[in-house]
CSV table of C-alpha atoms in Angstrom, one decimal:
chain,number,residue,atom,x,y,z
J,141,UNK,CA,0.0,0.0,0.0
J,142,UNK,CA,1.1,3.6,-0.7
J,143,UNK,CA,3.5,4.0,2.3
J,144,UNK,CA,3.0,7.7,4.3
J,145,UNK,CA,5.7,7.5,7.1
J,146,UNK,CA,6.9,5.7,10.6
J,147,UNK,CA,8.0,7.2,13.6
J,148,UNK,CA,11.4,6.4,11.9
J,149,UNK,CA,10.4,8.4,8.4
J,150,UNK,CA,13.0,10.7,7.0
J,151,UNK,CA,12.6,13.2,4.0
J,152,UNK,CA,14.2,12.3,0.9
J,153,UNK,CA,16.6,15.0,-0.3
J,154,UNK,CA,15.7,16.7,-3.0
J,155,UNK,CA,16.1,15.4,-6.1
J,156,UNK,CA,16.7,16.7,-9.9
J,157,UNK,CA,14.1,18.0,-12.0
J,158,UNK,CA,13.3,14.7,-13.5
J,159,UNK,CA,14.2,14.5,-17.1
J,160,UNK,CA,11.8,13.5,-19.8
J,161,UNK,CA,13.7,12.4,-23.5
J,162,UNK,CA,13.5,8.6,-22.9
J,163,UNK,CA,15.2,7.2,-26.2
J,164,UNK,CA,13.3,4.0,-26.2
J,165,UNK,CA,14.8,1.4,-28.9
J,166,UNK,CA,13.6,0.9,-32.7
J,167,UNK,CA,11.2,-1.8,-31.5
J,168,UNK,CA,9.4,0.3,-29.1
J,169,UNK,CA,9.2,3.7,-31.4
J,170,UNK,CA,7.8,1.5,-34.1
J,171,UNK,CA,4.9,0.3,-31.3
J,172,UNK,CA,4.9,3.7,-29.7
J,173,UNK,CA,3.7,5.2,-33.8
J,174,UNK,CA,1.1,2.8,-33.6
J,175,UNK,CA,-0.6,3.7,-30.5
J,176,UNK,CA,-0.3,7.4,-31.8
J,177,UNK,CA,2.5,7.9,-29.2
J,178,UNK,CA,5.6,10.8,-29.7
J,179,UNK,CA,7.8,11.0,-27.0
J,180,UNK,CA,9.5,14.0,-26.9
J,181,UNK,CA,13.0,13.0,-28.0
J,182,UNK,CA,14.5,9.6,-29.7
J,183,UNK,CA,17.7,8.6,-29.9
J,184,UNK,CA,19.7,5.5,-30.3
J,185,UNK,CA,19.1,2.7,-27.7
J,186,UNK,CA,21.2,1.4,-25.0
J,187,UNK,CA,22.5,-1.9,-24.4
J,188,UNK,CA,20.2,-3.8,-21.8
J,189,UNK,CA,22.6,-4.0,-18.8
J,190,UNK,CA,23.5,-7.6,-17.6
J,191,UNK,CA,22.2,-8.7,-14.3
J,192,UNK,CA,24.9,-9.1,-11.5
J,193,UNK,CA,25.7,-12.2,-10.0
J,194,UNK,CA,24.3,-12.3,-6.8
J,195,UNK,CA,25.0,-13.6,-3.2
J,196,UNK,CA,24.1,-17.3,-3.0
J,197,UNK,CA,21.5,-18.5,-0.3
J,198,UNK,CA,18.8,-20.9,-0.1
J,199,UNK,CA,15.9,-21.2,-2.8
J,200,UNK,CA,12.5,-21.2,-1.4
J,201,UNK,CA,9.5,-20.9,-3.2
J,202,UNK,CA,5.8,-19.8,-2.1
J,203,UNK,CA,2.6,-19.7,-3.9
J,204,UNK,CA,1.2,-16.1,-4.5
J,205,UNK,CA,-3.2,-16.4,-4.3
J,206,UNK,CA,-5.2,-14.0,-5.1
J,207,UNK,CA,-8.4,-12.4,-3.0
J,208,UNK,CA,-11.0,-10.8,-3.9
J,209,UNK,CA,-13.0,-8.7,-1.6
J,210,UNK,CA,-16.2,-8.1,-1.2
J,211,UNK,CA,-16.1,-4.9,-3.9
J,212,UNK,CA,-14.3,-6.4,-6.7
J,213,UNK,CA,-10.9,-5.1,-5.3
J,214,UNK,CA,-7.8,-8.0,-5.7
J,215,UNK,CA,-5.7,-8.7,-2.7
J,216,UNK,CA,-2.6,-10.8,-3.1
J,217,UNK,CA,-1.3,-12.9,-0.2
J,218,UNK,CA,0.9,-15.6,1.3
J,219,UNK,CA,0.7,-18.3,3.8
J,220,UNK,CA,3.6,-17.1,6.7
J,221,UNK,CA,4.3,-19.1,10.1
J,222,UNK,CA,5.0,-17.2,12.8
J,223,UNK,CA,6.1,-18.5,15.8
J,224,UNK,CA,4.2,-21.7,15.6
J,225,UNK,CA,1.1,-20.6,13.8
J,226,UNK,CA,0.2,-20.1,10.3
J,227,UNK,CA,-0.9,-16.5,9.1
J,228,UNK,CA,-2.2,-15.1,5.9
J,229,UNK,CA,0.1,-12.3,5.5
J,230,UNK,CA,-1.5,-10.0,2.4
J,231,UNK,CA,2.0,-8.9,0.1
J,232,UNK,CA,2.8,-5.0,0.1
J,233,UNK,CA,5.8,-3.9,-1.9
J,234,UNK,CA,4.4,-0.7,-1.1
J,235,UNK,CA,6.1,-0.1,2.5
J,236,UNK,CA,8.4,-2.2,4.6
J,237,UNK,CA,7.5,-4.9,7.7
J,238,UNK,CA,6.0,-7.7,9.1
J,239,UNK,CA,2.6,-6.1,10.9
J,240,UNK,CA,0.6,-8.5,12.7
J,241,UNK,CA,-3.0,-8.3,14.1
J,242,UNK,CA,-3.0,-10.1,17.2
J,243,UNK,CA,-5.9,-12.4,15.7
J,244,UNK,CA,-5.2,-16.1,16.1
J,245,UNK,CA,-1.9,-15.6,17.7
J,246,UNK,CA,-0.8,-17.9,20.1
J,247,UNK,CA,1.1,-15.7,23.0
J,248,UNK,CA,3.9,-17.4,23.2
J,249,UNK,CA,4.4,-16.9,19.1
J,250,UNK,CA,5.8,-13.4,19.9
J,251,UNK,CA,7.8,-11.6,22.4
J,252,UNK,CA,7.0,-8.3,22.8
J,253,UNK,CA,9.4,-5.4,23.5
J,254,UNK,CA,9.2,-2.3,25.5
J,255,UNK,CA,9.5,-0.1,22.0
J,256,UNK,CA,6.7,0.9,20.1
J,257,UNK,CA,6.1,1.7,16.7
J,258,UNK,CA,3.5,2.9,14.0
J,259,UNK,CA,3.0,3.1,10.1
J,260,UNK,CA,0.6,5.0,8.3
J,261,UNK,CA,-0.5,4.4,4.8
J,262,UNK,CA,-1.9,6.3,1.9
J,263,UNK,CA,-5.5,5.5,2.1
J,264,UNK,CA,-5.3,7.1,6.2
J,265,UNK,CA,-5.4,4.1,7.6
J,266,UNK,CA,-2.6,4.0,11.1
J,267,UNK,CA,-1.3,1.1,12.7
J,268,UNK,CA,-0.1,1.5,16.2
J,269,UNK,CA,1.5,-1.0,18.2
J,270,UNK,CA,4.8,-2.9,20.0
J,271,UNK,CA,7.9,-4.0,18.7
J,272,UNK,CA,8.1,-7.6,19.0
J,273,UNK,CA,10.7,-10.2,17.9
J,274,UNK,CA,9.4,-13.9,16.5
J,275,UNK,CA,10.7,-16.8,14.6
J,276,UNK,CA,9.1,-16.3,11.4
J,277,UNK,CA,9.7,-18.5,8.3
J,278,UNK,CA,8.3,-17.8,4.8
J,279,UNK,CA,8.4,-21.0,2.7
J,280,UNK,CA,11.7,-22.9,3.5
J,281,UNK,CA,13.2,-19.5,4.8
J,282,UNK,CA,13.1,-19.4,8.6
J,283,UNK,CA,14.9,-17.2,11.6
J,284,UNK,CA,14.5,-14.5,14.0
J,285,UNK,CA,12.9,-11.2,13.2
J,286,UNK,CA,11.3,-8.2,14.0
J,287,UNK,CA,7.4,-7.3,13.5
J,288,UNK,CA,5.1,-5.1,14.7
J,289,UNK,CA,2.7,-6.5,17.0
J,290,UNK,CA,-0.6,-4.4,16.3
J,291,UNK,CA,-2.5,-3.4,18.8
J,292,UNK,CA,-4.6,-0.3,17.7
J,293,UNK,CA,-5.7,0.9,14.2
J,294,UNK,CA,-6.7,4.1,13.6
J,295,UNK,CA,-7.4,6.8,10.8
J,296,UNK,CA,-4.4,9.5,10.1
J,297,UNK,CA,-5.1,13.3,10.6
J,298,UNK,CA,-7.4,14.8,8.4
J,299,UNK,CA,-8.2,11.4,6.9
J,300,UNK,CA,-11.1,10.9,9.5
J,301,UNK,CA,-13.3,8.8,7.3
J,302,UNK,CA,-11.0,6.1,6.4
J,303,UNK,CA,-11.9,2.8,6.1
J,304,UNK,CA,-10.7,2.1,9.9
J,305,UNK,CA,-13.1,4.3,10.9
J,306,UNK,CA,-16.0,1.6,9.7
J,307,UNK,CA,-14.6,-1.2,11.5
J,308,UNK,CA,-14.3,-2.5,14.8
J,309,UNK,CA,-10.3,-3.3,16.0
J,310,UNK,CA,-12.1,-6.7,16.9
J,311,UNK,CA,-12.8,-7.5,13.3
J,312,UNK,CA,-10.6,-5.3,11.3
J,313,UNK,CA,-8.4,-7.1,8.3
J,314,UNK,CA,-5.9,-5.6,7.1
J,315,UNK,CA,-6.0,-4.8,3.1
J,316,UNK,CA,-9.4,-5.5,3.6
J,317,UNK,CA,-11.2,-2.0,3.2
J,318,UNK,CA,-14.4,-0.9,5.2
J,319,UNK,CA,-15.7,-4.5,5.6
J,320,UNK,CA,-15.5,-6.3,8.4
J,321,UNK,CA,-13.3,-9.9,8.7
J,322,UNK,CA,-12.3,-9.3,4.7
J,323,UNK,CA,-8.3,-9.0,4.4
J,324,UNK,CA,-5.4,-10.1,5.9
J,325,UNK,CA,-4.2,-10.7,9.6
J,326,UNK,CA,-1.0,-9.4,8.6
J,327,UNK,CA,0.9,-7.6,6.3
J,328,UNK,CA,4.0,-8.5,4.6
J,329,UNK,CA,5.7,-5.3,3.8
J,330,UNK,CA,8.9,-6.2,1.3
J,331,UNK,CA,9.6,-2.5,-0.1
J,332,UNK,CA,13.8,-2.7,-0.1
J,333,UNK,CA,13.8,0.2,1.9
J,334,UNK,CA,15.7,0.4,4.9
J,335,UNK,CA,13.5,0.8,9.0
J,336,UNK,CA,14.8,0.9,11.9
J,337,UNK,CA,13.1,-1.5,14.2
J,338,UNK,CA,10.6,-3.0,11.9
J,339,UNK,CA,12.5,-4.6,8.7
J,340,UNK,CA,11.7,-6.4,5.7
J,341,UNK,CA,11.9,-10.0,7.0
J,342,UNK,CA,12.5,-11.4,3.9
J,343,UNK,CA,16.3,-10.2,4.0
J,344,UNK,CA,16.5,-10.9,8.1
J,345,UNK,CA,15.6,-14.9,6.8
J,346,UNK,CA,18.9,-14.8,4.2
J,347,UNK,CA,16.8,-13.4,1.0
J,348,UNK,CA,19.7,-11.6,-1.5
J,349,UNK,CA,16.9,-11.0,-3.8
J,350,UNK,CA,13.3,-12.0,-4.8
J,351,UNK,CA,10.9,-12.9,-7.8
J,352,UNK,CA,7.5,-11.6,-7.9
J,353,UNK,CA,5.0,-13.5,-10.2
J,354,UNK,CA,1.6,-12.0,-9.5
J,355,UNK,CA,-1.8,-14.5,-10.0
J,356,UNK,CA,-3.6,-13.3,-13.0
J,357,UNK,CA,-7.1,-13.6,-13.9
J,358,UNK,CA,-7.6,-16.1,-16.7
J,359,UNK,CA,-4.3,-18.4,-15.7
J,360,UNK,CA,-5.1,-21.5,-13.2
J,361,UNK,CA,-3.1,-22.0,-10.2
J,362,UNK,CA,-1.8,-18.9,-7.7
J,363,UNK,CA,1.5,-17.3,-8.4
J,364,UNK,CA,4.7,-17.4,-6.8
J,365,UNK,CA,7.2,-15.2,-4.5
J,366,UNK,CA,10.3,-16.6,-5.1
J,367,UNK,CA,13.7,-16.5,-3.0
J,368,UNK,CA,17.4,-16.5,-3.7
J,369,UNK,CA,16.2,-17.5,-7.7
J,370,UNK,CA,18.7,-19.3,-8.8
J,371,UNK,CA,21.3,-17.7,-11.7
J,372,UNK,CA,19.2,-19.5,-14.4
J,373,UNK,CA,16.0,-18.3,-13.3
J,374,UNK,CA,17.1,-14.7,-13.5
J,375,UNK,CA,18.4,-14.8,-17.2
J,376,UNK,CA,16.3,-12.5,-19.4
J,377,UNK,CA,15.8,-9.9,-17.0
J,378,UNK,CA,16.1,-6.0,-17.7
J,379,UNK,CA,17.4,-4.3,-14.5
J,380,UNK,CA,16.9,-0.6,-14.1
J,381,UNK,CA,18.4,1.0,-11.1
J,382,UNK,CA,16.4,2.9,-8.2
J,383,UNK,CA,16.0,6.4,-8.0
J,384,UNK,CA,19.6,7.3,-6.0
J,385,UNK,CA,17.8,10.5,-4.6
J,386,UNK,CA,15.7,8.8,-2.6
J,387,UNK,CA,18.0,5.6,-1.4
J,388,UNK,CA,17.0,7.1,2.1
J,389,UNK,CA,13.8,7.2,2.1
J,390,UNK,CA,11.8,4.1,4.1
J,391,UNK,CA,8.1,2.9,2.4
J,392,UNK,CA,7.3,3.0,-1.5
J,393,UNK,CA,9.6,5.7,-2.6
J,394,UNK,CA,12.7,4.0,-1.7
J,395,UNK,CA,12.1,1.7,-4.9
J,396,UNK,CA,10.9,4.5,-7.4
J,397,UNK,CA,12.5,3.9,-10.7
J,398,UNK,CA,12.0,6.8,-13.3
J,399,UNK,CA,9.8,6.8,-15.7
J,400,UNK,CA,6.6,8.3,-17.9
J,401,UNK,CA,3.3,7.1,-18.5
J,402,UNK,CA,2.0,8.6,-21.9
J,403,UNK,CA,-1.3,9.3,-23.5
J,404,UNK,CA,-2.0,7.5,-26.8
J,405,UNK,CA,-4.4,9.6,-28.0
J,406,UNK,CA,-3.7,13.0,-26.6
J,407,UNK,CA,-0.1,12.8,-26.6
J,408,UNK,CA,0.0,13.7,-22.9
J,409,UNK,CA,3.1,12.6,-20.8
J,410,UNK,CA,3.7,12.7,-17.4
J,411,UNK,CA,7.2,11.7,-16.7
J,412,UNK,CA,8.5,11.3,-13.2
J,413,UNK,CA,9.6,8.7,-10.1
J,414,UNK,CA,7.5,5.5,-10.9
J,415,UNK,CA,6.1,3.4,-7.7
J,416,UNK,CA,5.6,-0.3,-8.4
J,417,UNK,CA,2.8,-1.1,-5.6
J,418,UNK,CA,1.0,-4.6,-5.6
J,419,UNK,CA,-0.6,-3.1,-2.3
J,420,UNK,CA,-2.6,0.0,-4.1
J,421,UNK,CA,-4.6,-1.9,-6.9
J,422,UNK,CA,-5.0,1.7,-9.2
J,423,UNK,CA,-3.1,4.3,-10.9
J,424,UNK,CA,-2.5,7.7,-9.9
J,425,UNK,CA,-0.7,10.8,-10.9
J,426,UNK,CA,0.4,12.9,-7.9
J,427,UNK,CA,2.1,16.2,-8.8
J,428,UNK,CA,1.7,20.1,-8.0
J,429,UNK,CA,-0.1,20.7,-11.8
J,430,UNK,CA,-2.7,17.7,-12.7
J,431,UNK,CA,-3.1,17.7,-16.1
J,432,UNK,CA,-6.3,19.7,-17.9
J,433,UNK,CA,-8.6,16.9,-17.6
J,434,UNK,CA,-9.4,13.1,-17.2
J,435,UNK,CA,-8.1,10.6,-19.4
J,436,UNK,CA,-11.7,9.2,-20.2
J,437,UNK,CA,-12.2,4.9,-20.4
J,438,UNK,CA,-10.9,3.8,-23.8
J,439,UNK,CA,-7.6,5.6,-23.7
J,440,UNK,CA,-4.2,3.5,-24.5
J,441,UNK,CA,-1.5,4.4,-22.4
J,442,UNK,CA,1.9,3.2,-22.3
J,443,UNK,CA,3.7,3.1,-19.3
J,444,UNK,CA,8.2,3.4,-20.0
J,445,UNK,CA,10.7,2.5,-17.3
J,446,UNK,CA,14.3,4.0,-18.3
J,447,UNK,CA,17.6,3.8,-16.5
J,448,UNK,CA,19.3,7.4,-15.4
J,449,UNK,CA,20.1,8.4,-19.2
J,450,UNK,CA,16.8,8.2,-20.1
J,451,UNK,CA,17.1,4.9,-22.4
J,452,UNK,CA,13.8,2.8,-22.1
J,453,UNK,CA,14.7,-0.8,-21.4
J,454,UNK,CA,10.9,-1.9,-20.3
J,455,UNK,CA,7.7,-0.9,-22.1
J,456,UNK,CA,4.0,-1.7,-21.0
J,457,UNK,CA,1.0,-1.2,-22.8
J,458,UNK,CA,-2.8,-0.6,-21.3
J,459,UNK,CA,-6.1,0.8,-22.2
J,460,UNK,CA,-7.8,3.0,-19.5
J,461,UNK,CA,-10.4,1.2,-17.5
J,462,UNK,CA,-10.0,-2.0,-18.7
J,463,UNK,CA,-10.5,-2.6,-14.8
J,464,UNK,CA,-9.9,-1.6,-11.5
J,465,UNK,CA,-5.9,-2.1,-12.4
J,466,UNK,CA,-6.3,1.0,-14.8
J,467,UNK,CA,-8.7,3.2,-13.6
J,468,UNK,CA,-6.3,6.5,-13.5
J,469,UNK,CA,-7.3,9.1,-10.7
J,470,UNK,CA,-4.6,12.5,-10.9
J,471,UNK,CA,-3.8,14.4,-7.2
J,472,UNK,CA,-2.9,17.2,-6.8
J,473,UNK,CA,-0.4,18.0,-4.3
J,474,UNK,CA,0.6,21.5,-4.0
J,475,UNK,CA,4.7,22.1,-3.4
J,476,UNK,CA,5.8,18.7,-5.1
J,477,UNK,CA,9.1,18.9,-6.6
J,478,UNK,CA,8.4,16.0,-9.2
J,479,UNK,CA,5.9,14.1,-10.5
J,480,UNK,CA,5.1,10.7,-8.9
J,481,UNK,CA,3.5,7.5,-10.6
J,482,UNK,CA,1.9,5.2,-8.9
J,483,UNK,CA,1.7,2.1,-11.2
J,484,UNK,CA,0.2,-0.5,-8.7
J,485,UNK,CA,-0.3,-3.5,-10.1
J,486,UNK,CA,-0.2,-2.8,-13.3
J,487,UNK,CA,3.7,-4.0,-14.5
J,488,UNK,CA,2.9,-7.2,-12.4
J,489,UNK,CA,0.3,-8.0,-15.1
J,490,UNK,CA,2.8,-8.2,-18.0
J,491,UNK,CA,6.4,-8.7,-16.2
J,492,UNK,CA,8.3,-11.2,-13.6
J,493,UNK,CA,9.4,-8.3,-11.3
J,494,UNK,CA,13.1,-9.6,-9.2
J,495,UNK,CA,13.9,-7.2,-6.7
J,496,UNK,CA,17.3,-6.7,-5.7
J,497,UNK,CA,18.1,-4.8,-2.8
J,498,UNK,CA,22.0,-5.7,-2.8
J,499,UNK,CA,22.7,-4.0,-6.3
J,500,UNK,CA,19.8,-1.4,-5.9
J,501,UNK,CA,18.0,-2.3,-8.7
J,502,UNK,CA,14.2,-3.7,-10.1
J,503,UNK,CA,14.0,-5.6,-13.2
J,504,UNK,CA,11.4,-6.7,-15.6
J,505,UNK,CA,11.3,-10.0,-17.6
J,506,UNK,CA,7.9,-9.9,-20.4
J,507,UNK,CA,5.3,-12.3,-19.3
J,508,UNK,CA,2.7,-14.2,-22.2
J,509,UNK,CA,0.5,-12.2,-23.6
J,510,UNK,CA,-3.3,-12.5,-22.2
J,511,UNK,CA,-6.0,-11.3,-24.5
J,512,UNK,CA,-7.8,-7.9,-23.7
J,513,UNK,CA,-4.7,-7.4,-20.7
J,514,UNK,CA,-2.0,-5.4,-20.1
J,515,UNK,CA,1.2,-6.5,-22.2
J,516,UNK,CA,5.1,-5.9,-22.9
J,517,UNK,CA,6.0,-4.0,-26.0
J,518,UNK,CA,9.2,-5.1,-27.2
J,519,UNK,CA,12.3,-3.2,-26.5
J,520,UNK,CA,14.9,-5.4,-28.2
């Protein structure tokens, strides 16, 4: 989920005005003409950089399923054991941590500490509770780490009609909107950002990296988080690095690549630091000037990831309001310095994402095409 800010949140420092001549390669201009899509300048294309051989650890695998809530929205999950009991931990590349509703926790699966700690997310939702440690294994993975034992939930400041506010702590879920026992029990934040008392536990277990193969609807069987992939498993993968100017910054941002998403048929671009987010299932625009109007159902868009030159090395194509994964809403947020895209889900839809926290980078390998979805343009 969009990640707002801990008690341990620090400001990223300002960054560069972000620079908008992606020189995507022949492959994509010739898709990019088709959709009626000029970027502002082309040039010839990069060479894909080759992934870096990573620290070795132990594979594990676990399946990815999918839930639907009440309203349509799509929730992804996995099956977590914490201390001795199994929990349904809803996935979040969005912000950073192991939260846990005390809900069907054994008391002896966690030891509490005196130090407390909170997270807030976009939507306004708060979690407030203790720092507690745990054995925790995901899949094969398992060791000692820290979580956030959650004992209050709450609605951020001038956010008072959040969807906390319509449920009781009793039977709040987490992920789970304004209706009651929908969601998760926890939440399994894996953003590669950096906290101070609550971590990502996937790295605390011996993760070096990680795979991210979303469920989509129309393909059987769940999906799959993946652990220490093996060298072979992470062949055809484009990496493109993180955005440096905010390698200090904990939640979401931390892992904001650049890109733009363009118009197809107005020729609109918004160009900026892109937020992959299986947490937030939408797009949004947030910026100090929101563009004239709406982009109304029907529009293509194409969204470009590019490394620091501005060379596009992954390309995505979409039509708005296919579905709840491309309904487009723009904020406006006065005294932004740069753009901000907020993809969601969307580039899980038509890429294996591997995160790799070690060489600060995100890479995209093109999934198989699904008919009416979103898919990879070719960039080779």
């Amino acid at each position: 989920m969009w990640y707002v800010g801990s008690h341990q949140t620090g400001s990223p420092r300002r960054s560069a005005p972000f620079r908008s001549g992606f020189r995507p390669s022949k492959p994509v201009r010739r898709a990019a003409r088709a959709s009626a899509i000029i970027l502002a300048s082309i040039g010839s294309p990069a060479a894909t950089p080759a992934m870096p051989r990573a620290t070795t650890g132990q594979r594990a695998e676990v399946p990815i399923r999918e839930v639907v809530l009440g309203d349509g929205t799509r929730r992804y999950g996995v099956s977590i054991v914490i201390g001795t009991t199994r929990v349904e931990a809803g996935l979040d590349t969005g912000s950073t941590g192991l939260r846990v509703l005390p809900t069907g926790l054994a008391q002896e699966d966690v030891r509490p500490t005196p130090a407390t700690d909170y997270m807030e997310y976009g939507g306004g939702v708060r979690l407030d509770g203790n720092v507690a440690e745990a054995s925790v294994a995901v899949g094969a993975l398992r060791g000692n780490a820290t979580l956030q034992l959650v004992r209050a939930v709450s609605c951020v400041r001038g956010k008072a009609d959040c969807t906390a506010a319509a449920v009781s702590f009793a039977r709040y879920r987490i992920m789970g909107g304004d209706k009651p026992d929908e969601g998760f029990a926890a939440i399994l934040g894996i953003n590669m950002g950096a906290a101070a008392d609550v971590a990502n536990p996937l790295r605390g277990l011996g993760a070096h990296r990680w795979i991210i193969d979303l469920p989509r609807p129309g393909e059987p069987g769940p999906g799959r988080l993946v652990l220490n992939p093996t060298e072979a498993e992470t062949a055809g993968y484009a990496p493109v690095e993180i955005v440096d100017s905010f390698a200090a910054a904990r939640g979401s941002l931390h892992d904001a690549v650049r890109g733009c998403l363009v118009n197809g048929t107005s020729r609109e671009k918004t160009c900026g630091a892109v937020v992959l987010d299986i947490g937030d299932p939408g797009l949004r625009i947030v910026s100090a000037n929101t563009p004239a109007g709406p982009w109304p159902g029907g529009t293509p868009i194409t969204l470009f990831f590019a490394d620091a030159a501005g060379h596009v090395h992954t390309a995505e194509q979409a039509t708005i309001g296919m579905d709840q994964t491309t309904t487009l809403v723009f904020e406006n947020r006065p005294g932004a310095h740069q753009p901000f895209i907020l993809t969601g889900v969307l580039p899980y839809l038509s890429y294996s994402v591997l995160y790799d926290p070690e060489h600060g980078t995100i890479a995209f390998k093109p999934r198989s095409k699904l008919a009416g979805a979103p898919f990879a343009l070719p960039t080779d």
